[in-house]
mmCIF file of C-alpha atoms in Angstrom:
data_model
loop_
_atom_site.group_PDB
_atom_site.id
_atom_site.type_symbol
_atom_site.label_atom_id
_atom_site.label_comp_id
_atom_site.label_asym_id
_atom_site.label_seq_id
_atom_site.Cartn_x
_atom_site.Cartn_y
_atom_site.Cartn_z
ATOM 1 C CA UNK A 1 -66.160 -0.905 -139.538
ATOM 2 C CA UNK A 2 -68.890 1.578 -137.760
ATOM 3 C CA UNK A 3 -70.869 -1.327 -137.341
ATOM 4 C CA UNK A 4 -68.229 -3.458 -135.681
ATOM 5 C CA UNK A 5 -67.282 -0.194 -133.621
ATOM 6 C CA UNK A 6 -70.595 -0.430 -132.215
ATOM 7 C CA UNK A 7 -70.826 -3.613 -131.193
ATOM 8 C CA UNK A 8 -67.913 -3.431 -129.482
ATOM 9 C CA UNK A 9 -69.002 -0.266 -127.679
ATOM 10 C CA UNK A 10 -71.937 -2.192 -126.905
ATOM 11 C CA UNK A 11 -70.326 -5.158 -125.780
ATOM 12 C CA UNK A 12 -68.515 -2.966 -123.560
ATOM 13 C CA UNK A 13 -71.172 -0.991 -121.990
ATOM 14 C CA UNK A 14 -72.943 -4.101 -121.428
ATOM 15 C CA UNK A 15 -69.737 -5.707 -119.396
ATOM 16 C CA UNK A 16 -69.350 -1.812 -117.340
ATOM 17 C CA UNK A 17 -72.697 -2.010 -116.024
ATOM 18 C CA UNK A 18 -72.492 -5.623 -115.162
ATOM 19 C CA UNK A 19 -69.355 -4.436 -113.195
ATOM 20 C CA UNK A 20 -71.234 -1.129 -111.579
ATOM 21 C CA UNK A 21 -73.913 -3.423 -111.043
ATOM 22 C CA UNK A 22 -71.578 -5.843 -109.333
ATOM 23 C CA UNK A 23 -69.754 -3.294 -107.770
ATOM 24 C CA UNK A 24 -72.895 -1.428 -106.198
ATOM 25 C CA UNK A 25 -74.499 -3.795 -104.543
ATOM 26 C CA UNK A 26 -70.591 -4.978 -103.101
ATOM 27 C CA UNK A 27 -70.544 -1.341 -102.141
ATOM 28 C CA UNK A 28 -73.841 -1.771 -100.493
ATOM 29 C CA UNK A 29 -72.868 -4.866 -98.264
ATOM 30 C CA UNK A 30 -70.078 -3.107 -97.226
ATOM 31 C CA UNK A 31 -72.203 -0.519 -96.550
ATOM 32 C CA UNK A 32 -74.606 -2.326 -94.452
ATOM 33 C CA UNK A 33 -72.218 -4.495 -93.210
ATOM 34 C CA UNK A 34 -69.951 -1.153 -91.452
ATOM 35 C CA UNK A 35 -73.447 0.344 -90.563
ATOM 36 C CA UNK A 36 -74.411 -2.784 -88.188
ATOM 37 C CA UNK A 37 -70.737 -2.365 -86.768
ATOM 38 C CA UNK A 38 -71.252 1.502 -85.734
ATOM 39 C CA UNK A 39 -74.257 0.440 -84.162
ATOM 40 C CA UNK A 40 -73.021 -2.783 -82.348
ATOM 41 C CA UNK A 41 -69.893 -0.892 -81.450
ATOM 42 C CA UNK A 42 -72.154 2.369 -79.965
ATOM 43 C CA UNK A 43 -73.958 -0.663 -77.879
ATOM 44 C CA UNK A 44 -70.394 -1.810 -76.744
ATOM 45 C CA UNK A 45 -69.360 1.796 -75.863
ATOM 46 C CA UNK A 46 -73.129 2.109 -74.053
ATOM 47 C CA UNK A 47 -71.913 -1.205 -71.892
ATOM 48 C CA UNK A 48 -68.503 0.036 -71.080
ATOM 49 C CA UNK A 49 -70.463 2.833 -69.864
ATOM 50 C CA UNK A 50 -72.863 1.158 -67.748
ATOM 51 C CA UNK A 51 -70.283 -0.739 -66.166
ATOM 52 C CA UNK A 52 -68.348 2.419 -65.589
ATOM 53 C CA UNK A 53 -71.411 4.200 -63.536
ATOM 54 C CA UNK A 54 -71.960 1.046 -62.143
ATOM 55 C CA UNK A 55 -68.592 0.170 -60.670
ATOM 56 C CA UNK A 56 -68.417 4.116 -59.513
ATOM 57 C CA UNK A 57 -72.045 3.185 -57.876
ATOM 58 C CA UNK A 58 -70.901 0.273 -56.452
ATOM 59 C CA UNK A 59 -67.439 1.972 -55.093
ATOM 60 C CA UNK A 60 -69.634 5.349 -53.065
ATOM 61 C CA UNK A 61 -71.880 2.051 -51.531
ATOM 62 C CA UNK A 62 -68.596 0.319 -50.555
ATOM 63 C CA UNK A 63 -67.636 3.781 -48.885
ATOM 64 C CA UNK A 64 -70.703 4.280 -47.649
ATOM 65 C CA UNK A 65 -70.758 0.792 -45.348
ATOM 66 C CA UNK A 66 -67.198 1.691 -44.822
ATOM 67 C CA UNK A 67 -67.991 4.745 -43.363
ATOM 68 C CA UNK A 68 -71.512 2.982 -41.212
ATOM 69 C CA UNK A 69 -69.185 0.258 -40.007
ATOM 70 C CA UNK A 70 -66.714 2.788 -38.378
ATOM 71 C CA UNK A 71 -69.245 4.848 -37.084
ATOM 72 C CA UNK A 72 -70.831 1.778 -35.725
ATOM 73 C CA UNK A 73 -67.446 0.854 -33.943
ATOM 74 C CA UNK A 74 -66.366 3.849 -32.569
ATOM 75 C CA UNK A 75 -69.589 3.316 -31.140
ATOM 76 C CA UNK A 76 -69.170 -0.337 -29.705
ATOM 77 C CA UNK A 77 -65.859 0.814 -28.300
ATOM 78 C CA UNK A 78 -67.413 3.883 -26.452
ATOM 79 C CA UNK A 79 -70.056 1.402 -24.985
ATOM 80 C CA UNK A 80 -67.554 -0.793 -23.971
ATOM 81 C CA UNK A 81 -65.865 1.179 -22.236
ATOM 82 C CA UNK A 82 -68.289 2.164 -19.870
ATOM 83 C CA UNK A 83 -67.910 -1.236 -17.497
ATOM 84 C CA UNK A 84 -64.171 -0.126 -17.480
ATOM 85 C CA UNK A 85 -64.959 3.566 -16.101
ATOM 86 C CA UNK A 86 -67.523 2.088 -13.748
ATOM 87 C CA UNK A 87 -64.611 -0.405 -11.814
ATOM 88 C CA UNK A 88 -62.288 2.150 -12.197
ATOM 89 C CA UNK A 89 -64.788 4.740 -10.271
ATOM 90 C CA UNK A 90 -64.999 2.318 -7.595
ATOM 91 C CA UNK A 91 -61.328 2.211 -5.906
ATOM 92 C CA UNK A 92 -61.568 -0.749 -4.431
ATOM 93 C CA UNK A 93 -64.149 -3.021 -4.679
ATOM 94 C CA UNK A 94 -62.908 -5.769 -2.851
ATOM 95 C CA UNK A 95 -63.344 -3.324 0.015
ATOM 96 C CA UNK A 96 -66.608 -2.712 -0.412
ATOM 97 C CA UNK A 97 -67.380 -5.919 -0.736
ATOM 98 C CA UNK A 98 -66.145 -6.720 2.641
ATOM 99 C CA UNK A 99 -67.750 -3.603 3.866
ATOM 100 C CA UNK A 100 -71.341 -3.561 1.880
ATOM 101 C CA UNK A 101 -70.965 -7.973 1.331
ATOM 102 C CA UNK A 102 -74.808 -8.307 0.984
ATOM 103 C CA UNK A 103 -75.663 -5.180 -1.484
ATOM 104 C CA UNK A 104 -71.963 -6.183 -3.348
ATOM 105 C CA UNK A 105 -73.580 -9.495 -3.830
ATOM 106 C CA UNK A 106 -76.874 -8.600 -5.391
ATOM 107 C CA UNK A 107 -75.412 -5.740 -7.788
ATOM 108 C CA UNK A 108 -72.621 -8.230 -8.649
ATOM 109 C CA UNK A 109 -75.602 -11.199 -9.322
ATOM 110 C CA UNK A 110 -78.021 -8.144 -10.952
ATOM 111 C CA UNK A 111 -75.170 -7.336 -13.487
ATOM 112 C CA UNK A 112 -74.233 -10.668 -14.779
ATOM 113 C CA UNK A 113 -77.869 -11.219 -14.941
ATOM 114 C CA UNK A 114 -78.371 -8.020 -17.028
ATOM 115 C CA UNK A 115 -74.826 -8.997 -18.761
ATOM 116 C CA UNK A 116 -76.284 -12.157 -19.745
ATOM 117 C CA UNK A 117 -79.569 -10.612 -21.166
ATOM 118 C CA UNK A 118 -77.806 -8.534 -23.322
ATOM 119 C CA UNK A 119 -76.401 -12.005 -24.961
ATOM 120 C CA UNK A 120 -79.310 -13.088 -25.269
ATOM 121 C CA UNK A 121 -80.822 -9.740 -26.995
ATOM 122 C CA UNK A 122 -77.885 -9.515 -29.377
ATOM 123 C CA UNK A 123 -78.687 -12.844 -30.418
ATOM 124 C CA UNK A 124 -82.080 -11.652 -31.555
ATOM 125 C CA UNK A 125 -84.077 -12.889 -28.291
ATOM 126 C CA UNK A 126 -87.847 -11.179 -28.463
ATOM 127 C CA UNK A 127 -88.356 -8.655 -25.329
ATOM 128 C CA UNK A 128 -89.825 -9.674 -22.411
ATOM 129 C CA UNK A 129 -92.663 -7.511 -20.937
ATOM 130 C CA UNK A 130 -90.222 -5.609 -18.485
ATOM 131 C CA UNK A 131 -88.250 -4.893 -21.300
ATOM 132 C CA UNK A 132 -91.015 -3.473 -23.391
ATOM 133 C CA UNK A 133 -92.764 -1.565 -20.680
ATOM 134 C CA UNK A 134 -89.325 -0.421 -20.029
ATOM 135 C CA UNK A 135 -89.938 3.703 -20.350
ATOM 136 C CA UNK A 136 -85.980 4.684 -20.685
ATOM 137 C CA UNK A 137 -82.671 2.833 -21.741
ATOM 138 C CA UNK A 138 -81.504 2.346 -18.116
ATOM 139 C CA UNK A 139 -84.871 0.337 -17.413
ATOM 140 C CA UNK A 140 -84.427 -1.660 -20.318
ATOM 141 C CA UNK A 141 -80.764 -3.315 -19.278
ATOM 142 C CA UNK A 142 -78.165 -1.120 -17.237
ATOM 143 C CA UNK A 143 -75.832 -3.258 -18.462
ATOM 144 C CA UNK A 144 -76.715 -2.305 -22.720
ATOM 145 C CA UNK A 145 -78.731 0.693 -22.566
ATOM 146 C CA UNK A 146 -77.894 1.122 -25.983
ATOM 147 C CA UNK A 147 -79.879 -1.983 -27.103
ATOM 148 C CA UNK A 148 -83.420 -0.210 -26.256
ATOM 149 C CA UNK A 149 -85.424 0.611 -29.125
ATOM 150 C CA UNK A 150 -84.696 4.364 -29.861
ATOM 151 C CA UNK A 151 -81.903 4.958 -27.873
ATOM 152 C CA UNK A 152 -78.997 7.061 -28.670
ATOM 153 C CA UNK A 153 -77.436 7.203 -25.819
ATOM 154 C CA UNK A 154 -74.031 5.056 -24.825
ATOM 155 C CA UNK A 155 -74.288 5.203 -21.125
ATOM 156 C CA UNK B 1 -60.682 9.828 -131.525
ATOM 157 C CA UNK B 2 -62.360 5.985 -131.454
ATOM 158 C CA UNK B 3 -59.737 4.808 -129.614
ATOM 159 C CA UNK B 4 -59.112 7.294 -127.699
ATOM 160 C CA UNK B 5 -63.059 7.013 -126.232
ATOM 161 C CA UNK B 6 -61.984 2.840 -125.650
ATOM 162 C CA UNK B 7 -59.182 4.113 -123.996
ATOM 163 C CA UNK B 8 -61.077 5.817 -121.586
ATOM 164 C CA UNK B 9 -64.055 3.515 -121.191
ATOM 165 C CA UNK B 10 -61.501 0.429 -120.853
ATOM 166 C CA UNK B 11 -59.542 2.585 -118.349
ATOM 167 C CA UNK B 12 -62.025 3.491 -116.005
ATOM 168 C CA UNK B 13 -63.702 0.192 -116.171
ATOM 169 C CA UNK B 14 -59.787 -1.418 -115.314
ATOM 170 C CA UNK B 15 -59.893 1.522 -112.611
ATOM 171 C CA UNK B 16 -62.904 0.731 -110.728
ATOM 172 C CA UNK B 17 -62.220 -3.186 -111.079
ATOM 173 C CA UNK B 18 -59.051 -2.351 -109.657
ATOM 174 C CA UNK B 19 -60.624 0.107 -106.863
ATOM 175 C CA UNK B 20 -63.271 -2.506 -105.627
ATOM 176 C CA UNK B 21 -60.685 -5.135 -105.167
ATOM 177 C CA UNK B 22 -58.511 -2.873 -102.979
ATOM 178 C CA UNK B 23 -61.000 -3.512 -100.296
ATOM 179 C CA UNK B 24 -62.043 -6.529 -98.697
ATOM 180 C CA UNK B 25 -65.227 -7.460 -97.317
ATOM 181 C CA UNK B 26 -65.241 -5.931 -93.629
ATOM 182 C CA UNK B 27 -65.477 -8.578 -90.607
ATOM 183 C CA UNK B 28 -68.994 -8.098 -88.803
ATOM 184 C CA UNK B 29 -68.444 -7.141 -85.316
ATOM 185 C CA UNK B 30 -69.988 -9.343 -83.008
ATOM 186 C CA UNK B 31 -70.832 -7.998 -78.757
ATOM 187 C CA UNK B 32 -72.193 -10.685 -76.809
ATOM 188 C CA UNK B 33 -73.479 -9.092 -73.088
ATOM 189 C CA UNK B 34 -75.265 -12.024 -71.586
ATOM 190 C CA UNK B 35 -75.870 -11.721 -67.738
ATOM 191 C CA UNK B 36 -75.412 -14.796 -66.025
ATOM 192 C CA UNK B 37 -78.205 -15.415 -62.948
ATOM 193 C CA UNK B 38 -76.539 -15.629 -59.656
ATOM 194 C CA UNK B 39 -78.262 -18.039 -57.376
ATOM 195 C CA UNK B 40 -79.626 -16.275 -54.260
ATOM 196 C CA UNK B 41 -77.880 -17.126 -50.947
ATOM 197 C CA UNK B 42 -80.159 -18.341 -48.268
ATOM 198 C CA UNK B 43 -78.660 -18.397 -44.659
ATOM 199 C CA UNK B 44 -80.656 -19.794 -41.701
ATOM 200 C CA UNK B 45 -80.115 -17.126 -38.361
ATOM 201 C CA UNK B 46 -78.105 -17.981 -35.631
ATOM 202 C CA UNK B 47 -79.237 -20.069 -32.309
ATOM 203 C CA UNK B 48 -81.071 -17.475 -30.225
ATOM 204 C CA UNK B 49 -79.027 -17.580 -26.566
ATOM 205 C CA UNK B 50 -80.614 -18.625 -23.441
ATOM 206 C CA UNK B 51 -77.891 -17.689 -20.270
ATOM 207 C CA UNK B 52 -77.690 -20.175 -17.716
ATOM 208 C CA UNK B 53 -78.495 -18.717 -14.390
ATOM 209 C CA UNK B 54 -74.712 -17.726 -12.703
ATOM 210 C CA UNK B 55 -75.238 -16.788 -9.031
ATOM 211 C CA UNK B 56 -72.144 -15.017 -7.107
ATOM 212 C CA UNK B 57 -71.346 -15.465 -3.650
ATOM 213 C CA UNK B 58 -68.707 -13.461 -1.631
ATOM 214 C CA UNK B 59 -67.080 -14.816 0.675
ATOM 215 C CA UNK B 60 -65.255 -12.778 3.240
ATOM 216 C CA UNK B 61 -63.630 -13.243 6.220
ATOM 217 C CA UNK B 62 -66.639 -12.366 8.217
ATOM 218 C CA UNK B 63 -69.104 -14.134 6.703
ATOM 219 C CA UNK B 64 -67.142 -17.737 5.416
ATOM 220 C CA UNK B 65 -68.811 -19.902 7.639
ATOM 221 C CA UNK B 66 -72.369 -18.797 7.298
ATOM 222 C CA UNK B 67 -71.607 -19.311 3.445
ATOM 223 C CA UNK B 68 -70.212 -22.876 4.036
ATOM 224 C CA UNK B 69 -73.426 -23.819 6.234
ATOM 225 C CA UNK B 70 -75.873 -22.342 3.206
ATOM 226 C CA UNK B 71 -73.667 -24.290 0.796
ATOM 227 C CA UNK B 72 -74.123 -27.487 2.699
ATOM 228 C CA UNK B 73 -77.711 -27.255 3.158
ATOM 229 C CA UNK B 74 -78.142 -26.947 -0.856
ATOM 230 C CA UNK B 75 -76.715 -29.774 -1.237
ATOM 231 C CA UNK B 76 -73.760 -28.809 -3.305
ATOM 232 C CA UNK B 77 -70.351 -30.011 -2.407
ATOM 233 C CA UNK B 78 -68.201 -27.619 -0.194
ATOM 234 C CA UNK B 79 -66.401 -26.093 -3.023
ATOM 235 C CA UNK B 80 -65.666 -22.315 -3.973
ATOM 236 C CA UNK B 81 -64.428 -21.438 -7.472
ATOM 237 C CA UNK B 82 -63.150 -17.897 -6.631
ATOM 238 C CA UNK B 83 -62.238 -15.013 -7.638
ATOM 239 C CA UNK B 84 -60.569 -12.397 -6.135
ATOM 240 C CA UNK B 85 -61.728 -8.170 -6.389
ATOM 241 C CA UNK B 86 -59.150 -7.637 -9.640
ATOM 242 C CA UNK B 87 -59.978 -11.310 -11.190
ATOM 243 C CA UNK B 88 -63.736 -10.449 -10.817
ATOM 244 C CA UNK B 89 -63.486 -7.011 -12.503
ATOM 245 C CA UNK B 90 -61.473 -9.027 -15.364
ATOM 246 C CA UNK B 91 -63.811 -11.656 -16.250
ATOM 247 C CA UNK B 92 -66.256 -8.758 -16.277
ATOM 248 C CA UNK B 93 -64.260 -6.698 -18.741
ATOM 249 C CA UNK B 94 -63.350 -9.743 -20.748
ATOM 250 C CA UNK B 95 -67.202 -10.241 -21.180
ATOM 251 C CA UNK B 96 -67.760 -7.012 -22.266
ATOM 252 C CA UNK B 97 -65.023 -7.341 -25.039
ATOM 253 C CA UNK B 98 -67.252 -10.620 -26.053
ATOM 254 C CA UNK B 99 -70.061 -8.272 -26.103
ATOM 255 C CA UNK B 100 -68.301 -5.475 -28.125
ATOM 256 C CA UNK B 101 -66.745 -8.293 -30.609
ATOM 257 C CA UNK B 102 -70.391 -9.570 -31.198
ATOM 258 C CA UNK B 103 -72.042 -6.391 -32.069
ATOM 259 C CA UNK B 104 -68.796 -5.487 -34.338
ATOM 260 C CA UNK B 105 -69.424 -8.874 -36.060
ATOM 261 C CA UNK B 106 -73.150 -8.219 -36.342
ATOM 262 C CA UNK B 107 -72.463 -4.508 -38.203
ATOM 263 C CA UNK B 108 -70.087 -5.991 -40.600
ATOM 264 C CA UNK B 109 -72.341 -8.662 -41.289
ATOM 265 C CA UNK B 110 -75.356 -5.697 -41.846
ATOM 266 C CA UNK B 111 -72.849 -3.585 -43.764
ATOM 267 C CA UNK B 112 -72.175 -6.454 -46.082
ATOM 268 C CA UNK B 113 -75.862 -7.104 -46.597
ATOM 269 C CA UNK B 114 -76.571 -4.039 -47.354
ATOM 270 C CA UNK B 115 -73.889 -3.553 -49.971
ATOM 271 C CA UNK B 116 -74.669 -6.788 -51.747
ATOM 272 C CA UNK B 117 -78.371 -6.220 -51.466
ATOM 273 C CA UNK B 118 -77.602 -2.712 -53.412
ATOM 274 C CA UNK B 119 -75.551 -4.472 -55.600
ATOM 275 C CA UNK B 120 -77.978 -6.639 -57.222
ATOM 276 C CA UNK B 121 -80.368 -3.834 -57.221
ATOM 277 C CA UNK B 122 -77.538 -2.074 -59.858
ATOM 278 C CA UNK B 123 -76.925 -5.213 -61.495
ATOM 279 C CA UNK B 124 -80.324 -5.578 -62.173
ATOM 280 C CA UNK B 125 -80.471 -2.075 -63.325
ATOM 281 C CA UNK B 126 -77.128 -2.165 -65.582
ATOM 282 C CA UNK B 127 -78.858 -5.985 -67.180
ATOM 283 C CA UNK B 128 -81.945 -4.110 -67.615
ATOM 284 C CA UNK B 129 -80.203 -1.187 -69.599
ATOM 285 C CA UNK B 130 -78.316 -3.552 -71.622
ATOM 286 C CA UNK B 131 -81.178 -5.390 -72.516
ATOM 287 C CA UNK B 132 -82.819 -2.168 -73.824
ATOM 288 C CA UNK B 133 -79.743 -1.111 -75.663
ATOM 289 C CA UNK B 134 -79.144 -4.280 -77.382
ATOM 290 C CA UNK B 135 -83.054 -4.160 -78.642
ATOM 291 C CA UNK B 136 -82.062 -0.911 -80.014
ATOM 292 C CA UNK B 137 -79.048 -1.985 -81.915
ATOM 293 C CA UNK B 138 -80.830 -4.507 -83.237
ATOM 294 C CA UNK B 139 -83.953 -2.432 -84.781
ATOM 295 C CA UNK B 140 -81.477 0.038 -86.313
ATOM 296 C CA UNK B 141 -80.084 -3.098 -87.821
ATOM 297 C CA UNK B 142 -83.361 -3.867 -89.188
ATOM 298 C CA UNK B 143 -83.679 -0.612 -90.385
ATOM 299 C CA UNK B 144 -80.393 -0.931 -92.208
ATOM 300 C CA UNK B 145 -81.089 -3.723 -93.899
ATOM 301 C CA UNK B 146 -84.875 -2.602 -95.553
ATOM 302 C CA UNK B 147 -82.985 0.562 -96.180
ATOM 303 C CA UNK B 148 -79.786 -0.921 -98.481
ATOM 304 C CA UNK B 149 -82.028 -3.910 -99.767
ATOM 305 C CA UNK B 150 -82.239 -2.966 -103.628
ATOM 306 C CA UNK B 151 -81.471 -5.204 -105.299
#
């Protein structure tokens, strides 16, 4: 009876730590397993994050040209509105052309001229030599002073 | 007092068989971050602009017929396109809005440069960074694995 007691016992102790055996190293894989997820799911949080500061980046750039571009055409719209103060200065200048025909004439001819230069500069024509000996903005091109290197000024 | 010690041992083995089978084997989580290479736009510039040379003549009441005689000794046809004072001072301002609408264009077209060019420096940055972190996650992986590996 003790004998067959033992067995048993035996039998039994031999089938547990098959099971804790089996049930370890399922443990373990588990283990492993939920380990690799943390750290694949602390990579997806560090991704969502990146894309965060990088959207926010992106969004302070998008202001910033925002902010250029406006800057840029309050600008334009101050420069182009100096041809309109100039006519409106002069009160009549079909007057003075039949006054002054001759000097009318050549300012009329030496603006388009300059007009047409500034075209031609905007499209990313290289100086000529008056233009780069010119010392200030109003020797450059009275018609877009603005266009000479390291000028500020509108007028 | 046998059988109540294979009582217990049969219990506690039926207890952790039941236990471990509550659970099922977790799902492994798989991120996939791949950038994808945008192809680099390459624009040629814009014709540079030579003007054609426009020469004014006024014409007054004074002066018409010396300006017909200098027309006919060109050699150009007696013709005037004209304009009168206000028309002039028009075309003039119209010109100038050209002007202003060209150097608008050309800021936007800086502004957006200079965006996009800052953008690929960040998404170069941000692919960079997630290249690093998914080297990371996969050495602590490796570690994981040497360190669980028994049996």
């Amino acid at each position: 009876m003790g004998m067959k007691l033992t067995m048993i016992m035996m039998a039994l102790l031999v089938a547990m730590g098959l099971a804790f055996s089996w049930y370890y190293n399922d443990t373990q894989q588990r283990m492993k397993i939920l380990i690799e997820n943390v750290a694949k799911a602390e990579t997806a949080v560090n991704l969502s994050e990146q894309a965060l500061t990088s959207m926010k980046e992106n969004y302070k750039k998008a202001s910033e040209q925002l902010n250029i571009v406006n800057n840029k055409f309050a600008l334009i719209r101050v420069q182009n509105s100096v041809l309109a103060s100039k006519l409106a200065k002069m009160d009549d200048l079909g007057l003075l052309a039949v006054e002054k025909t001759e000097k009318i004439k050549n300012a009329v001819n030496r603006g388009t001229n300059n007009a047409g230069r500034c075209f031609e500069l905007l499209s990313g024509a290289p100086l000529n030599d008056k233009e780069k000996e010119a010392k200030d903005a109003k020797t450059f091109n009275k018609e877009c002073p603005w266009l000479w290197s390291g000028n500020t000024a509108t007028q | 007092m046998q059988r109540h010690l294979i009582k217990s041992v049969l219990g506690c083995g039926l207890a952790i068989l039941l236990l471990s089978s509550c659970g099922s084997m977790p799902e492994k989580l798989e991120v996939s971050a791949k950038p994808v290479e945008k192809p680099k736009l390459t624009l040629p510039n814009a014709d540079l602009l030579k003007m054609r040379e426009v020469k004014w003549v006024i014409v007054t009441e004074e002066n018409y017929k010396q300006v017909f005689a200098d027309i006919k000794k060109s050699g150009r046809p007696i013709a005037i396109f004209g304009l009168t004072d206000k028309g002039y001072a028009n075309l003039g301002l119209n010109f100038s809005d050209i002007r202003a609408y060209v150097q608008q264009q050309k800021s936007i077209i800086a502004a957006y440069e200079a965006y996009y060019k800052g953008a690929d420096e960040a998404i170069s940055k941000a692919n960079k960074e997630i290249q690093e972190s998914n080297e990371r996650a996969k050495a602590k992986q490796g570690k994981v694995k040497k360190r669980w590996d028994i049996f």
